[in-house]
XYZ file of C-alpha atoms in Angstrom:
584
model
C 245.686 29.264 -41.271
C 248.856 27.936 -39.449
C 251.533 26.345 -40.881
C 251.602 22.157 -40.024
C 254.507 20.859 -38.246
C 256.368 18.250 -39.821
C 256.918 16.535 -36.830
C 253.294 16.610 -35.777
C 250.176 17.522 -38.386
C 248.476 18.301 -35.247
C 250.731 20.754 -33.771
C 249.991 24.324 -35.563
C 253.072 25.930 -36.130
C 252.846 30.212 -35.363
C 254.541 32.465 -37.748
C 257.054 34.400 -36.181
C 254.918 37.666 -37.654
C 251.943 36.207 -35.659
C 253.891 35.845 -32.181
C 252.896 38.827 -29.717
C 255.186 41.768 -29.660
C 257.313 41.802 -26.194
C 256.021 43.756 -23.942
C 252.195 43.586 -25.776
C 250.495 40.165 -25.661
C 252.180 38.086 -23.138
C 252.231 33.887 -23.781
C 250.911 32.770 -27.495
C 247.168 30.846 -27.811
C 245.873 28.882 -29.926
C 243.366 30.727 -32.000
C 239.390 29.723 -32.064
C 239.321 27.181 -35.165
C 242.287 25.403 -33.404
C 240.740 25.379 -30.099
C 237.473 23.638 -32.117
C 238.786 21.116 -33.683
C 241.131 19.695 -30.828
C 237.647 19.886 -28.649
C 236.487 17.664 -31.840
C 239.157 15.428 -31.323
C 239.433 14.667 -27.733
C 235.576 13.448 -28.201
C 236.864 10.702 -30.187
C 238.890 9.045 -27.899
C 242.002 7.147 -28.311
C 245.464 8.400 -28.137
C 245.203 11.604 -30.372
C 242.503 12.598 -28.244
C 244.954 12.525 -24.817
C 247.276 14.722 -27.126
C 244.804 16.711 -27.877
C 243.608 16.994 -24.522
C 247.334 17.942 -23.489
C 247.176 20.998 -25.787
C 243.924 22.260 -24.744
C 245.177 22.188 -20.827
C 248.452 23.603 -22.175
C 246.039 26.272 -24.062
C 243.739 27.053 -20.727
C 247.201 27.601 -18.581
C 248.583 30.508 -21.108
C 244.991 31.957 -21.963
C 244.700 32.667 -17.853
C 248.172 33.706 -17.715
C 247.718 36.031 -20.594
C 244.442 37.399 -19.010
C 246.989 37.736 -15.763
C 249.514 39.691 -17.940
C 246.704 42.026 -19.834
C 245.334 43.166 -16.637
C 248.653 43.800 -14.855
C 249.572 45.814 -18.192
C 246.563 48.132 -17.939
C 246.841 48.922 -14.087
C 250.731 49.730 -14.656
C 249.689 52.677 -16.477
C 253.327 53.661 -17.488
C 254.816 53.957 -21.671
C 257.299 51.423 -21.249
C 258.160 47.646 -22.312
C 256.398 44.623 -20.410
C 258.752 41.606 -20.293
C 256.862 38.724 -21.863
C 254.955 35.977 -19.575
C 255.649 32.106 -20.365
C 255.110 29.516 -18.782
C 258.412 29.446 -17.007
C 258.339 33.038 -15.933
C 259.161 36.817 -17.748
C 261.684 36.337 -20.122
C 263.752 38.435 -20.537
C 266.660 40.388 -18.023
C 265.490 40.212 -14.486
C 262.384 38.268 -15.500
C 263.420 34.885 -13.139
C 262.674 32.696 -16.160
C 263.140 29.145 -15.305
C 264.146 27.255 -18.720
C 262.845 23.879 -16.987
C 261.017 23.275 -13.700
C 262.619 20.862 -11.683
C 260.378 17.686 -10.631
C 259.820 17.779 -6.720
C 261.289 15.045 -4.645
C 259.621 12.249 -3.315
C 259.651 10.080 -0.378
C 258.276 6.759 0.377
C 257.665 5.114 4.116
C 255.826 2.994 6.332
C 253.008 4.506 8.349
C 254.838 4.413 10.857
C 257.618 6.760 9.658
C 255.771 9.088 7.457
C 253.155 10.360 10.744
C 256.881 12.179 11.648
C 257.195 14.070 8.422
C 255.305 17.080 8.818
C 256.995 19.387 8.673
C 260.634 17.644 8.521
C 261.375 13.777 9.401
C 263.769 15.154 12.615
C 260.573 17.380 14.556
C 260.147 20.832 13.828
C 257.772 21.142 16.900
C 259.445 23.843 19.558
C 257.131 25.432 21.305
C 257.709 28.504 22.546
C 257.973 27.686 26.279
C 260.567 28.125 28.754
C 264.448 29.575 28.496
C 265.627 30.678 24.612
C 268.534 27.751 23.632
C 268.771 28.715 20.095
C 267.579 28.034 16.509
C 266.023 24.970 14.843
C 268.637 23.554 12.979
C 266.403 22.743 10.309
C 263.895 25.069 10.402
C 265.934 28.405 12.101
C 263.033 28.339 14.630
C 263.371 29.410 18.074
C 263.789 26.749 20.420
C 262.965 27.225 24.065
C 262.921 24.349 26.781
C 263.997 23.969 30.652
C 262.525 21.422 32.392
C 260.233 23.546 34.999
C 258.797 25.210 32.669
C 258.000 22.387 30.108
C 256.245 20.791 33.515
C 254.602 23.350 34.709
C 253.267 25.554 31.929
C 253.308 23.368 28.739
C 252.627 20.027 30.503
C 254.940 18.244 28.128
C 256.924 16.576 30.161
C 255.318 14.797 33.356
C 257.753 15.723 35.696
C 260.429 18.403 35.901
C 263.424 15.970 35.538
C 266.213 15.956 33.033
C 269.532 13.602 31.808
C 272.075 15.379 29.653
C 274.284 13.065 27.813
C 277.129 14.076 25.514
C 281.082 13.872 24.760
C 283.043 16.078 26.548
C 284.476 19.602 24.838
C 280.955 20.101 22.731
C 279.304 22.563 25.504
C 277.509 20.204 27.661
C 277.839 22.623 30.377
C 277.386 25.779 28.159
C 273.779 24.741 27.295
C 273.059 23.907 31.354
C 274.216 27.113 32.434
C 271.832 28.650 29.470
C 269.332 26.624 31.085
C 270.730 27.669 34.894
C 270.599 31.882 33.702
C 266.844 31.334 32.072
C 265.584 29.798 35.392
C 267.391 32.980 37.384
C 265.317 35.470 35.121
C 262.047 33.494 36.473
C 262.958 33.484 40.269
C 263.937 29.742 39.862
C 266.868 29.498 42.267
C 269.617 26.803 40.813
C 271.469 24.876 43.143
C 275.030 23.254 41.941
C 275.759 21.190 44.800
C 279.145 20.064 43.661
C 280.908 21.826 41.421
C 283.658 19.928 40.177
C 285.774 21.642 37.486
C 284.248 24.640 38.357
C 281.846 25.129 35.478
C 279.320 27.455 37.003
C 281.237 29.006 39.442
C 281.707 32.419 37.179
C 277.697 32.629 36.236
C 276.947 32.455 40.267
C 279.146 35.645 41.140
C 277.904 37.182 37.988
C 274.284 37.119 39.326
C 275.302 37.799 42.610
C 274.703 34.245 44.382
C 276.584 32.211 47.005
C 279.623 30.536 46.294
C 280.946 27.938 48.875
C 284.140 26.177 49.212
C 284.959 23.012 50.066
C 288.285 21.059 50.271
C 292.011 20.855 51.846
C 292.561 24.562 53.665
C 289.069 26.154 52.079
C 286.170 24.830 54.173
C 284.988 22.198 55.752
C 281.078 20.375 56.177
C 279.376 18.730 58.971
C 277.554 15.630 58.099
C 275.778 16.149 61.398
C 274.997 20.320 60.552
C 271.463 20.330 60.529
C 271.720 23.563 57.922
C 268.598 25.435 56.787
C 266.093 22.454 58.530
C 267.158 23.359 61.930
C 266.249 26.780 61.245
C 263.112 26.681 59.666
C 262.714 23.469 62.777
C 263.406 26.641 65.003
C 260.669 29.192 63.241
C 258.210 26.083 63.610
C 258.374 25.770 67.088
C 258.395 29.835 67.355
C 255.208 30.076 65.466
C 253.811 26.875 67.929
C 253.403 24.340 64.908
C 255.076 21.253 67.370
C 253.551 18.891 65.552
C 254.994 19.773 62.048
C 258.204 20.369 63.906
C 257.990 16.875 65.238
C 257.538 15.753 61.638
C 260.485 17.941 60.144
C 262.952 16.749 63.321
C 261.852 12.901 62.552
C 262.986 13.752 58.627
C 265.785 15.872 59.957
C 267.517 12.702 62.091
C 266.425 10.134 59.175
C 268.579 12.206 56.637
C 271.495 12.410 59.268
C 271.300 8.377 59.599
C 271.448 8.046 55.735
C 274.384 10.866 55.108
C 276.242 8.823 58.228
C 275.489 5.271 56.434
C 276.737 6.579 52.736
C 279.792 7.903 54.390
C 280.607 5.263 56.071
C 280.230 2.738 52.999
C 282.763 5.066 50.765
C 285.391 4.356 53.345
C 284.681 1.012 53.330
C 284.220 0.333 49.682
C 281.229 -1.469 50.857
C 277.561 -1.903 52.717
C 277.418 -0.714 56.357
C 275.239 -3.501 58.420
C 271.815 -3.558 59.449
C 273.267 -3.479 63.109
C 275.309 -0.553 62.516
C 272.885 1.174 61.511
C 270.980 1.008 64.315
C 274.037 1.865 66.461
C 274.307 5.396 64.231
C 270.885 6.206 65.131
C 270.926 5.046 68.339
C 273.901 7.117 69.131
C 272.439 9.995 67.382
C 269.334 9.959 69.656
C 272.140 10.132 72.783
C 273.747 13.378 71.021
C 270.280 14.780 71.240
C 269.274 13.814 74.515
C 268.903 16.307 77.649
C 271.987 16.094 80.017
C 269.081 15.287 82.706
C 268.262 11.767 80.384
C 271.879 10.992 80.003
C 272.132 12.536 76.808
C 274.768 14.961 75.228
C 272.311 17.595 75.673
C 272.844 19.025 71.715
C 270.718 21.294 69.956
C 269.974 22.330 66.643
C 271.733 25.703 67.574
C 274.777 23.842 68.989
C 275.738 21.435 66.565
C 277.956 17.723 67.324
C 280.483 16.975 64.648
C 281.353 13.368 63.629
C 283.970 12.903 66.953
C 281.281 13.346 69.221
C 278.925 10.834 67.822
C 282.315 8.583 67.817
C 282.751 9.256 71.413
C 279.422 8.013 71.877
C 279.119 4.911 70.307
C 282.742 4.059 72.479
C 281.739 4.604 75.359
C 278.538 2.494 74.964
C 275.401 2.366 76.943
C 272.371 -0.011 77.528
C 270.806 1.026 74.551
C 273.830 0.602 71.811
C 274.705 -2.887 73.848
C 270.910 -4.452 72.637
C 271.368 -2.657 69.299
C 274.662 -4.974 68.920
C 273.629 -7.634 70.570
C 275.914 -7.905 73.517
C 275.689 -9.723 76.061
C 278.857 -7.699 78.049
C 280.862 -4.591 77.265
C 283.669 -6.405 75.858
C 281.168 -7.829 73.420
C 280.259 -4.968 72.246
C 283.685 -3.343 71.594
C 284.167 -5.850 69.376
C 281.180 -5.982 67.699
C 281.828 -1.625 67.154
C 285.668 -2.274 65.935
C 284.740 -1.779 62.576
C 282.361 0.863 62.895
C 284.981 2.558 65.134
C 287.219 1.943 62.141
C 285.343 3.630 59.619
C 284.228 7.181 61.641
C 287.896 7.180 62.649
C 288.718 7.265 59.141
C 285.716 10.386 58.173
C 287.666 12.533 61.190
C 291.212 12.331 60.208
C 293.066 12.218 57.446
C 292.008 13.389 53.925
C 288.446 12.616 55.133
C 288.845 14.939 58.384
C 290.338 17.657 56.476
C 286.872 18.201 55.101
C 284.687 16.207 57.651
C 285.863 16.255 60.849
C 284.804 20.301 62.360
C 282.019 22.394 61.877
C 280.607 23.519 58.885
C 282.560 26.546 57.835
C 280.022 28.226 55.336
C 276.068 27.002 55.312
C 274.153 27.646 52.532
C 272.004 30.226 52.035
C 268.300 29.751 50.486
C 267.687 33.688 50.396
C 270.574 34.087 47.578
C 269.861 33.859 44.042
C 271.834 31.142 43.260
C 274.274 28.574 45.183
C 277.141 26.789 43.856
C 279.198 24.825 45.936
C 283.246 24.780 44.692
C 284.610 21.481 45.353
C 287.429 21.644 42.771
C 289.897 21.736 45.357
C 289.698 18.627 45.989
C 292.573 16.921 44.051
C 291.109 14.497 40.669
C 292.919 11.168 42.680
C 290.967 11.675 45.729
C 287.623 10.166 44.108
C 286.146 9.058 47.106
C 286.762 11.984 49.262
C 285.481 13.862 45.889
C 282.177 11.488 45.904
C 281.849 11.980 49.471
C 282.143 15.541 49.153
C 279.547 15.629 46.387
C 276.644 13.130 47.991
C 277.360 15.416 51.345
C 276.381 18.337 49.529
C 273.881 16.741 47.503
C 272.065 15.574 50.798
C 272.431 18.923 52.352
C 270.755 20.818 49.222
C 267.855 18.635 49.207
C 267.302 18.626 52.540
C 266.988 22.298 52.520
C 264.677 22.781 49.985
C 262.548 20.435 51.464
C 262.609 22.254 54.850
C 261.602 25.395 52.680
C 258.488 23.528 51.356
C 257.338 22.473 54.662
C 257.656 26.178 56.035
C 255.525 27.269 53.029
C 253.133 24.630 53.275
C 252.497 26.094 57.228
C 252.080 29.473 55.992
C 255.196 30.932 57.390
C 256.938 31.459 53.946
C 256.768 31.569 50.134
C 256.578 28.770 48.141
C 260.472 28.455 46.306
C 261.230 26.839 42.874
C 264.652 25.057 42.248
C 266.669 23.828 39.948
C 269.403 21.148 41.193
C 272.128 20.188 39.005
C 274.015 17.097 39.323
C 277.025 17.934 37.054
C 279.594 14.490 36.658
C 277.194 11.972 38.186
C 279.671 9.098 36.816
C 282.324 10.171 39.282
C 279.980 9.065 42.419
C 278.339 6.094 39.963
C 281.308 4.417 39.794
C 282.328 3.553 43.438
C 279.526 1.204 43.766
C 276.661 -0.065 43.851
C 276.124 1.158 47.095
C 276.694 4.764 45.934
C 273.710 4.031 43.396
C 271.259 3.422 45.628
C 272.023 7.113 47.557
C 271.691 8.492 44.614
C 268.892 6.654 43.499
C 266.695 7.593 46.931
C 267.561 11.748 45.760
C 266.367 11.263 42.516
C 262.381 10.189 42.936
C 261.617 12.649 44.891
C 262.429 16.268 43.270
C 258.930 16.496 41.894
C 257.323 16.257 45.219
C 259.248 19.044 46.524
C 259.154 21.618 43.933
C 262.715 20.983 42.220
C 263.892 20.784 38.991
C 266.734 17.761 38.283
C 269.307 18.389 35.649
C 271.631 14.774 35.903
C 274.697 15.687 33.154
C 277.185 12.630 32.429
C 279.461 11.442 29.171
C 277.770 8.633 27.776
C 275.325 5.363 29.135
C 278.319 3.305 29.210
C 279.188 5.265 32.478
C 275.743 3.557 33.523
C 276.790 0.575 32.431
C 280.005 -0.488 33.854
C 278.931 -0.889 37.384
C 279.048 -4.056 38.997
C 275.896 -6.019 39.467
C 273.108 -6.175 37.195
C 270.782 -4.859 39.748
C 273.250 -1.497 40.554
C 273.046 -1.354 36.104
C 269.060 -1.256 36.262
C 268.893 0.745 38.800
C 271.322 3.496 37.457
C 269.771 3.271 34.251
C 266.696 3.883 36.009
C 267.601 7.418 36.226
C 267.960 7.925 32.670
C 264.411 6.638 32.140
C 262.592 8.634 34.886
C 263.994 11.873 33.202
C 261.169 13.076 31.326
C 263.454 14.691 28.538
C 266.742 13.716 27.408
C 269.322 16.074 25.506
C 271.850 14.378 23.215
C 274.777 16.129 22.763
C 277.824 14.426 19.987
C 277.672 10.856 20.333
C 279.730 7.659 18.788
C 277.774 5.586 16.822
C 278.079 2.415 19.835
C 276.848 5.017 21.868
C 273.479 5.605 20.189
C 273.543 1.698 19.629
C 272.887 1.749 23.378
C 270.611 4.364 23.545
C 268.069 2.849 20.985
C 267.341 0.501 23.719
C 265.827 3.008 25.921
C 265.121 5.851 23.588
C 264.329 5.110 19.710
C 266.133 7.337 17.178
C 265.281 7.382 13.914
C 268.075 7.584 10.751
C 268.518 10.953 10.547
C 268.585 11.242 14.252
C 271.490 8.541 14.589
C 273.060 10.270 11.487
C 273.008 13.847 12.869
C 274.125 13.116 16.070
C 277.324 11.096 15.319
C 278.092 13.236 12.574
C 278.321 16.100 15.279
C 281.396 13.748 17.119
C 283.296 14.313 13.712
C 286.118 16.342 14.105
C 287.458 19.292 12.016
C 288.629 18.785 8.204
C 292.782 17.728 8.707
C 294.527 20.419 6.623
C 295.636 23.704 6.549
C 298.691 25.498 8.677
C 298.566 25.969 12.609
C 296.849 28.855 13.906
C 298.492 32.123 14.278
C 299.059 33.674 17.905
C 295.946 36.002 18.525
C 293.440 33.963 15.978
C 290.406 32.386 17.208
C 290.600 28.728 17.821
C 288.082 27.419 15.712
C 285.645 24.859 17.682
C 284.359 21.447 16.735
C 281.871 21.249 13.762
C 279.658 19.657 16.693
C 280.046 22.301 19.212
C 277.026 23.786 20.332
C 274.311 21.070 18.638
C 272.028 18.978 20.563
C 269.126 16.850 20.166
C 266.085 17.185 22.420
C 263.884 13.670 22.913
C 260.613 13.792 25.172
C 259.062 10.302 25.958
C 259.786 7.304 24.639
C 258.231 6.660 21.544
C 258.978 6.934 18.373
C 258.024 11.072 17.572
C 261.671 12.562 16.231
C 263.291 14.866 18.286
C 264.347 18.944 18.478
C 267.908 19.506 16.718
C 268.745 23.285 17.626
C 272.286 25.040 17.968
C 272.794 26.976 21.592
C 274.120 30.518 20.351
C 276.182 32.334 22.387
C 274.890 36.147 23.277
C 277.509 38.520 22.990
C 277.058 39.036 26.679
C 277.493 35.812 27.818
C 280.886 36.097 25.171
C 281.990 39.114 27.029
C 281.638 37.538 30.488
C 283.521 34.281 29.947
C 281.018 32.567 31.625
C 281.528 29.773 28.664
C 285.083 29.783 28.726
C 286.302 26.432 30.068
C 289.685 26.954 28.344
C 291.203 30.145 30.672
C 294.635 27.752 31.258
C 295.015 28.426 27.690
C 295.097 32.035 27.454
C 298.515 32.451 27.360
C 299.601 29.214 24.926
C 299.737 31.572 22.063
C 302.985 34.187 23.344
C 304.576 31.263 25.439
C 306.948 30.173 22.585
C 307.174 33.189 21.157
C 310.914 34.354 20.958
C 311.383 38.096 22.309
């Protein structure tokens, strides 16, 4: 019999002659009688029996361990010592005994919370469609997303339209042009219509694409250039389609009228009137007209530039004097002062330096990617900058949607694109006149086989236009973008975002955490080291729809290609910083 426990006359107390030898009988049981009379007692009931009933479980967990042990002994077949099997683990050296087993954690929510906590409360989801960004940052899975791909082969998203939204210096433009070389690999041909800084203008000569450049002394662009539509208006009539090349010519002039209109408001600083309008396309239809009609006699192979559509509208005619309504000639020169005004303004000065003559470089569809350089442009000149950019912007989309029409007739593939609209604030912020151009460019891109990557700093740039109505409608692009990426964020910032998109704790957490900078201590860093980058560099947040499912943290990693390149390297001024005060 076993000695009783002081502490417990239940609780049998085993020699230490009676304990299995290590390495022989694995965790001590309680022998038969024992076993008996705690069944015994757990019949009874009351609170020696829920002891008892603790023992006997305790009893059943070593017996199948032991069995476990036994049976792992005999099919080792080897003369040597078995560590000894508790409950905890072997014991013994290298046994991974665990003295005590830490409780699990546990989390209470609403129902409402808890449906987004399988697997982790921030989305673990990332399916494995589209370009490679980089790991989960909780779960180290891959992460894959671009917006074409995500529309057109996961159905995720319900159109191929993104917003990127982030502080500057945490590789906002790194993660695009991850996004940019993943849509290359697939025959997806990016467009970056205006480059500002330049921040794509390395990845476009890598892969062998078109770069074009715009600005004082490096190229200029014809608002009037009809561009890849009056070629593919061309193979239209050469293949005897007139009536789609009636259609493309109607969409050709209407997209002349609107470039003309926006143009004319930047000078202005604001609307052009319903009048003038109708002058502009009036005097358009003159350009075009046979010399036999009175016309200009223009073509789509000889192009006018902006002076001959002012000479035009000058020297008048029947039709401009109704358009005006003027009564006499000297009527109507007054009534055109101001129109006069404003071309006269797009064909000299800074304006003519990039307006005024033919286009120097058009772009070409057939390359695998085009990036337009306008980072010549000096930072002061914003509107010449966000003339420069909505120019280019209406020239890209025009051409890709020239490209769709000659597929649709047969006479050509069908082309994917991805447009990028890098610094959007910079055009934003001129006006509420500026919004609505943008605004008509944005609905559109699914229609016409394009991808839409809009990149700006925060929602504030959104916010600080003028009306209320310019503020809706600019936020409107934010909402139409089927997924969002959140770069590092202040706290007001995701304040503002809540309203649109909902973030939950550790989404607002993460995120502003990622706008922390670097620990303040140590020494500066020694010429030839590494600059180390932000804690938040490289982190992002992906949100898809609006409710209240938790986003896709992952970190964009680098390839030791894309390293070797410089591609990423936004910082080339700084090269030399490190031997510049050194002392020969």
């Amino acid at each position: 019999m076993a000695e009783r426990d002081t502490r417990d006359p239940d609780r049998p107390r085993v020699p230490t002659t009676s304990r299995p030898a290590r390495g022989t009988g694995g965790p001590e049981v309680l022998d038969d009688e024992r076993r008996t009379r705690l069944l015994q007692r757990r019949r009874k009931g009351g609170v020696r029996a829920v002891w008892a009933g603790v023992l006997l479980s305790r009893d059943d967990h070593r017996r199948r361990n032991r069995g476990v042990h036994e049976q792992a002994a005999l099919a080792d077949q080897f003369d040597r010592p078995v560590l000894r099997l508790t409950d905890n683990g072997y014991a013994g050296p290298t046994g991974g005994r665990v003295s005590a087993v830490g409780r699990p954690a546990e989390w209470r929510g609403t129902t409402a919370q808890v449906v987004g906590l399988w697997p982790w409360s921030v989305g673990a989801g990332a399916p494995l469609v589209g370009t490679p960004l980089g790991p989960h940052l909780r779960t180290g899975a891959p992460v894959c997303f671009d917006p074409m791909n995500w529309f057109l082969r996961g159905g995720f998203i319900t159109a191929p339209s993104l917003f990127v939204l982030g502080l500057n210096g945490f590789g906002k433009s790194s993660l695009v042009r991850r996004i940019v070389l993943g849509g290359i690999a697939q025959g997806i041909t990016p467009l970056i219509l205006a480059d500002v800084k330049p921040d794509y203008r390395a990845l476009v000569e890598l892969v062998g694409g078109q770069v074009i450049d715009l600005g004082y002394g490096y190229g200029q662009l014809n608002p009037l250039d009809s561009g890849v539509m009056g070629t593919v208006l061309a193979q239209l009539q050469g293949a005897g389609m007139f009536e789609l090349a009636r259609t493309l010519a109607q969409e050709l002039r209407a997209r002349q009228i609107s470039l003309i209109c926006a143009l004319v408001e930047l000078v202005r600083g604001q609307r052009v009137a319903d009048f003038e309008e109708t002058i502009i396309a009036t005097a358009l239809e003159y350009l075009y007209r046979p010399t036999t009609e009175g016309g200009r006699g223009f073509t789509h192979h000889t192009q006018p530039v902006l002076d001959d559509l002012l000479d035009v509208i000058v020297a008048g005619g029947p039709d401009l004097h109704l358009d005006a309504a003027a009564e006499s000639a000297a009527t109507y020169q007054t009534a055109v002062v101001p129109l006069r005004q404003s071309l006269r303004a797009l064909t000299r000065g800074p304006f003519g330096q990039v307006f005024a003559g033919p286009t120097t470089v058009g772009i070409d569809l057939a390359s695998t990617a085009v990036c337009i350089d306008v980072s010549h442009i000096p930072t002061g000149d914003r509107k010449l900058k966000a003339a420069v950019m909505l120019a280019c912007w209406g020239a890209g989309f025009s051409a890709v949607e020239a490209l769709n029409m000659l597929a649709d007739a047969g006479l050509g593939p069908q082309r994917y694109f991805q447009v990028v609209m890098d610094e959007l604030w910079q055009v934003l912020s001129l006006g509420e006149f500026m919004v609505e151009r943008v605004d008509e460019l944005t609905r559109l891109q699914r229609t016409i086989a394009t991808a839409l990557i809009m990149i700006s700093h925060t929602i504030k740039d959104l916010q600080a236009l003028g009306s209320d109505a310019a503020i809706s409608r600019a936020l409107g692009f934010l909402e139409r973008a089927r997924a969002k990426i959140f770069g590092a964020l202040p706290g007001e910032e995701v304040s503002r975002l809540s309203a649109f998109i909902p973030f939950t704790a550790t989404e607002r957490g993460m995120v502003t955490n990622w706008s922390a900078p670097q620990a303040l201590t140590g020494e500066a860093i020694r010429p030839g080291t590494p600059r180390p980058t932000p804690p938040g560099t490289g982190k992002f947040l992906l949100k898809v729809g609006e409710g209240r499912q938790p986003g896709i943290p992952f970190l964009v990693e680098l390839t030791e290609t894309e390293r070797s390149t410089g591609i990423h390297d936004t910082n080339t001024r700084f090269a030399d910083f490190d031997t510049a005060g050194e002392t020969p």
